[in-house]
mmCIF file of C-alpha atoms in Angstrom:
data_model
loop_
_atom_site.group_PDB
_atom_site.id
_atom_site.type_symbol
_atom_site.label_atom_id
_atom_site.label_comp_id
_atom_site.label_asym_id
_atom_site.label_seq_id
_atom_site.Cartn_x
_atom_site.Cartn_y
_atom_site.Cartn_z
ATOM 1 C CA MET A 26 69.955 2.704 117.904
ATOM 2 C CA SER A 27 69.907 0.531 114.762
ATOM 3 C CA ILE A 28 69.157 1.980 111.146
ATOM 4 C CA LYS A 29 68.132 0.418 107.917
ATOM 5 C CA PHE A 30 67.983 1.865 104.531
ATOM 6 C CA GLU A 31 64.318 1.668 103.187
ATOM 7 C CA ASN A 32 63.923 3.491 99.936
ATOM 8 C CA VAL A 33 64.453 6.425 97.815
ATOM 9 C CA GLY A 34 61.314 8.648 97.150
ATOM 10 C CA ILE A 35 60.993 10.599 93.775
ATOM 11 C CA SER A 36 58.363 12.887 92.760
ATOM 12 C CA VAL A 37 57.626 12.101 88.908
ATOM 13 C CA ARG A 38 55.592 14.098 86.280
ATOM 14 C CA ASP A 39 53.969 10.635 84.825
ATOM 15 C CA LEU A 40 53.754 7.664 87.291
ATOM 16 C CA ASP A 41 52.763 4.951 84.688
ATOM 17 C CA ALA A 42 55.869 6.142 82.404
ATOM 18 C CA ALA A 43 58.302 5.829 85.293
ATOM 19 C CA ILE A 44 56.908 2.611 86.155
ATOM 20 C CA ALA A 45 57.229 1.276 82.633
ATOM 21 C CA PHE A 46 60.650 2.603 82.418
ATOM 22 C CA PHE A 47 62.044 1.125 85.906
ATOM 23 C CA THR A 48 60.192 -2.322 85.421
ATOM 24 C CA ASP A 49 61.509 -2.612 81.908
ATOM 25 C CA LEU A 50 65.023 -2.154 83.623
ATOM 26 C CA GLY A 51 64.357 -4.989 85.958
ATOM 27 C CA LEU A 52 62.607 -3.740 89.188
ATOM 28 C CA THR A 53 59.518 -5.252 90.215
ATOM 29 C CA LEU A 54 56.278 -3.028 91.082
ATOM 30 C CA VAL A 55 55.437 -4.090 94.704
ATOM 31 C CA GLY A 56 52.463 -1.878 94.952
ATOM 32 C CA ARG A 57 50.327 1.126 94.143
ATOM 33 C CA ASP A 58 48.118 3.427 96.126
ATOM 34 C CA THR A 59 46.788 6.653 96.280
ATOM 35 C CA VAL A 60 47.608 8.634 99.738
ATOM 36 C CA SER A 61 45.895 11.643 101.419
ATOM 37 C CA GLY A 62 44.559 12.795 104.572
ATOM 38 C CA GLN A 63 45.793 14.313 107.731
ATOM 39 C CA TRP A 64 48.598 11.680 108.384
ATOM 40 C CA ALA A 65 49.884 12.484 104.771
ATOM 41 C CA ASP A 66 49.733 16.079 105.328
ATOM 42 C CA THR A 67 51.484 15.763 108.675
ATOM 43 C CA ALA A 68 54.213 13.379 107.298
ATOM 44 C CA VAL A 69 54.946 14.926 104.063
ATOM 45 C CA GLY A 70 54.573 18.719 105.391
ATOM 46 C CA LEU A 71 52.219 19.857 102.508
ATOM 47 C CA ASP A 72 48.490 20.764 103.351
ATOM 48 C CA GLY A 73 45.815 18.675 101.329
ATOM 49 C CA ASN A 74 48.783 16.099 100.015
ATOM 50 C CA HIS A 75 47.106 13.828 97.574
ATOM 51 C CA ALA A 76 49.323 11.629 95.454
ATOM 52 C CA ASN A 77 49.507 8.513 93.404
ATOM 53 C CA ILE A 78 52.432 6.393 94.604
ATOM 54 C CA ALA A 79 54.172 3.292 93.480
ATOM 55 C CA MET A 80 56.700 1.056 95.303
ATOM 56 C CA LEU A 81 59.312 -0.747 93.158
ATOM 57 C CA GLN A 82 61.809 -3.259 94.437
ATOM 58 C CA THR A 83 65.212 -4.501 92.695
ATOM 59 C CA PRO A 84 65.382 -8.060 92.241
ATOM 60 C CA ASP A 85 67.524 -8.833 95.026
ATOM 61 C CA GLY A 86 65.103 -7.396 97.489
ATOM 62 C CA ASN A 87 67.790 -4.745 98.949
ATOM 63 C CA GLY A 88 66.817 -1.794 97.234
ATOM 64 C CA ARG A 89 63.267 0.135 96.960
ATOM 65 C CA LEU A 90 62.232 3.151 94.827
ATOM 66 C CA GLU A 91 59.084 5.026 95.840
ATOM 67 C CA LEU A 92 57.677 7.078 93.147
ATOM 68 C CA PHE A 93 55.060 9.503 93.452
ATOM 69 C CA GLU A 94 52.648 11.679 91.263
ATOM 70 C CA TYR A 95 51.457 14.751 92.919
ATOM 71 C CA LEU A 96 47.617 15.558 92.236
ATOM 72 C CA HIS A 97 47.645 18.273 95.007
ATOM 73 C CA PRO A 98 49.106 20.381 95.727
ATOM 74 C CA ALA A 99 50.058 20.633 91.903
ATOM 75 C CA ALA A 100 53.616 19.456 91.228
ATOM 76 C CA ILE A 101 56.174 21.927 90.497
ATOM 77 C CA GLU A 102 58.320 21.660 87.366
ATOM 78 C CA THR A 103 61.910 22.548 87.795
ATOM 79 C CA GLU A 104 64.923 22.188 85.425
ATOM 80 C CA PRO A 105 66.622 18.713 85.534
ATOM 81 C CA THR A 106 69.111 18.513 88.140
ATOM 82 C CA ARG A 107 72.855 18.690 86.940
ATOM 83 C CA PRO A 108 75.369 16.209 88.247
ATOM 84 C CA ASN A 109 76.994 18.989 90.252
ATOM 85 C CA GLU A 110 74.342 20.555 91.786
ATOM 86 C CA ILE A 111 73.521 20.466 95.648
ATOM 87 C CA GLY A 112 70.727 18.061 96.589
ATOM 88 C CA MET A 113 69.241 14.745 95.379
ATOM 89 C CA HIS A 114 71.721 13.674 92.775
ATOM 90 C CA ARG A 115 70.982 10.404 91.088
ATOM 91 C CA VAL A 116 69.683 6.731 91.664
ATOM 92 C CA ALA A 117 72.107 4.125 90.774
ATOM 93 C CA PHE A 118 71.834 0.352 89.798
ATOM 94 C CA SER A 119 74.185 -2.163 88.956
ATOM 95 C CA VAL A 120 73.415 -4.201 85.899
ATOM 96 C CA ASP A 121 74.771 -7.331 84.496
ATOM 97 C CA ASP A 122 74.695 -6.196 80.709
ATOM 98 C CA LEU A 123 74.961 -2.275 80.333
ATOM 99 C CA ASP A 124 74.570 -2.503 76.453
ATOM 100 C CA GLU A 125 71.004 -4.378 77.115
ATOM 101 C CA ALA A 126 70.188 -2.002 79.759
ATOM 102 C CA LEU A 127 70.938 1.198 77.569
ATOM 103 C CA GLU A 128 68.648 -0.559 74.744
ATOM 104 C CA VAL A 129 65.800 -0.850 77.303
ATOM 105 C CA ALA A 130 66.389 2.972 78.264
ATOM 106 C CA ALA A 131 66.489 3.917 74.704
ATOM 107 C CA LYS A 132 63.010 2.526 73.999
ATOM 108 C CA HIS A 133 61.753 4.982 76.689
ATOM 109 C CA GLY A 134 63.575 7.741 74.977
ATOM 110 C CA CYS A 135 66.556 7.906 77.590
ATOM 111 C CA GLN A 136 70.071 8.189 76.332
ATOM 112 C CA PRO A 137 73.415 8.668 78.146
ATOM 113 C CA LEU A 138 74.234 12.316 79.008
ATOM 114 C CA ARG A 139 77.539 12.195 77.338
ATOM 115 C CA GLY A 140 78.517 8.325 76.499
ATOM 116 C CA VAL A 141 79.653 5.251 78.239
ATOM 117 C CA ALA A 142 82.857 5.514 80.343
ATOM 118 C CA VAL A 143 85.274 2.539 81.794
ATOM 119 C CA TYR A 144 86.744 3.225 85.225
ATOM 120 C CA GLU A 145 89.884 1.391 85.802
ATOM 121 C CA ASP A 146 89.026 -1.634 83.715
ATOM 122 C CA ALA A 147 86.645 -2.401 86.843
ATOM 123 C CA TYR A 148 83.179 -0.585 85.772
ATOM 124 C CA LYS A 149 81.561 0.387 82.568
ATOM 125 C CA LEU A 150 79.106 3.026 83.509
ATOM 126 C CA THR A 151 77.053 5.875 82.420
ATOM 127 C CA TYR A 152 74.516 8.608 83.637
ATOM 128 C CA LEU A 153 71.328 9.024 81.532
ATOM 129 C CA ARG A 154 68.056 10.986 81.952
ATOM 130 C CA GLY A 155 65.186 8.929 83.026
ATOM 131 C CA PRO A 156 61.573 9.790 83.295
ATOM 132 C CA SER A 157 60.918 13.208 84.527
ATOM 133 C CA GLY A 158 64.581 14.184 84.153
ATOM 134 C CA ILE A 159 65.818 11.887 86.665
ATOM 135 C CA ILE A 160 69.463 11.103 86.391
ATOM 136 C CA VAL A 161 69.901 7.401 86.545
ATOM 137 C CA MET A 162 73.521 5.776 86.982
ATOM 138 C CA LEU A 163 73.768 2.433 85.215
ATOM 139 C CA ALA A 164 77.007 0.426 86.129
ATOM 140 C CA GLU A 165 78.135 -3.029 84.952
ATOM 141 C CA ASP A 166 81.107 -4.526 86.993
ATOM 142 C CA LEU A 167 83.517 -5.816 84.516
ATOM 143 C CA ARG A 168 85.323 -8.044 86.867
ATOM 144 C CA ARG A 169 82.224 -10.186 87.171
ATOM 145 C CA ARG A 170 82.551 -11.570 83.605
#
């Protein structure tokens, strides 16, 4: 059996705001759609499933992020995930310039949870809250300079 990573799916409160955030960071919007019907109910496991979706891709073509905004059933607000909670933890991206990426994030009202750290003179990285409270890790490989 072969297996290939396809994407990470994240439910968001405001699809347009999430698309703007991730495209400003450098992802490309591949497509948008509205999904519903029997196939969607079966695949997702929700009766009456109806959602607006968007697929974004990293510039290297290796990573995809599927964002969805539920129309029905209504999205359920939850407390933002903390880094030590069980479940979906974060989405992580390598960036060429962390300072520039943080400037982009700040334009969307997103700031580091605590600050910027340097790991063994190899990586400069931070966690920040993205749209809908998503934890986003941004990391710059300092060895690539």
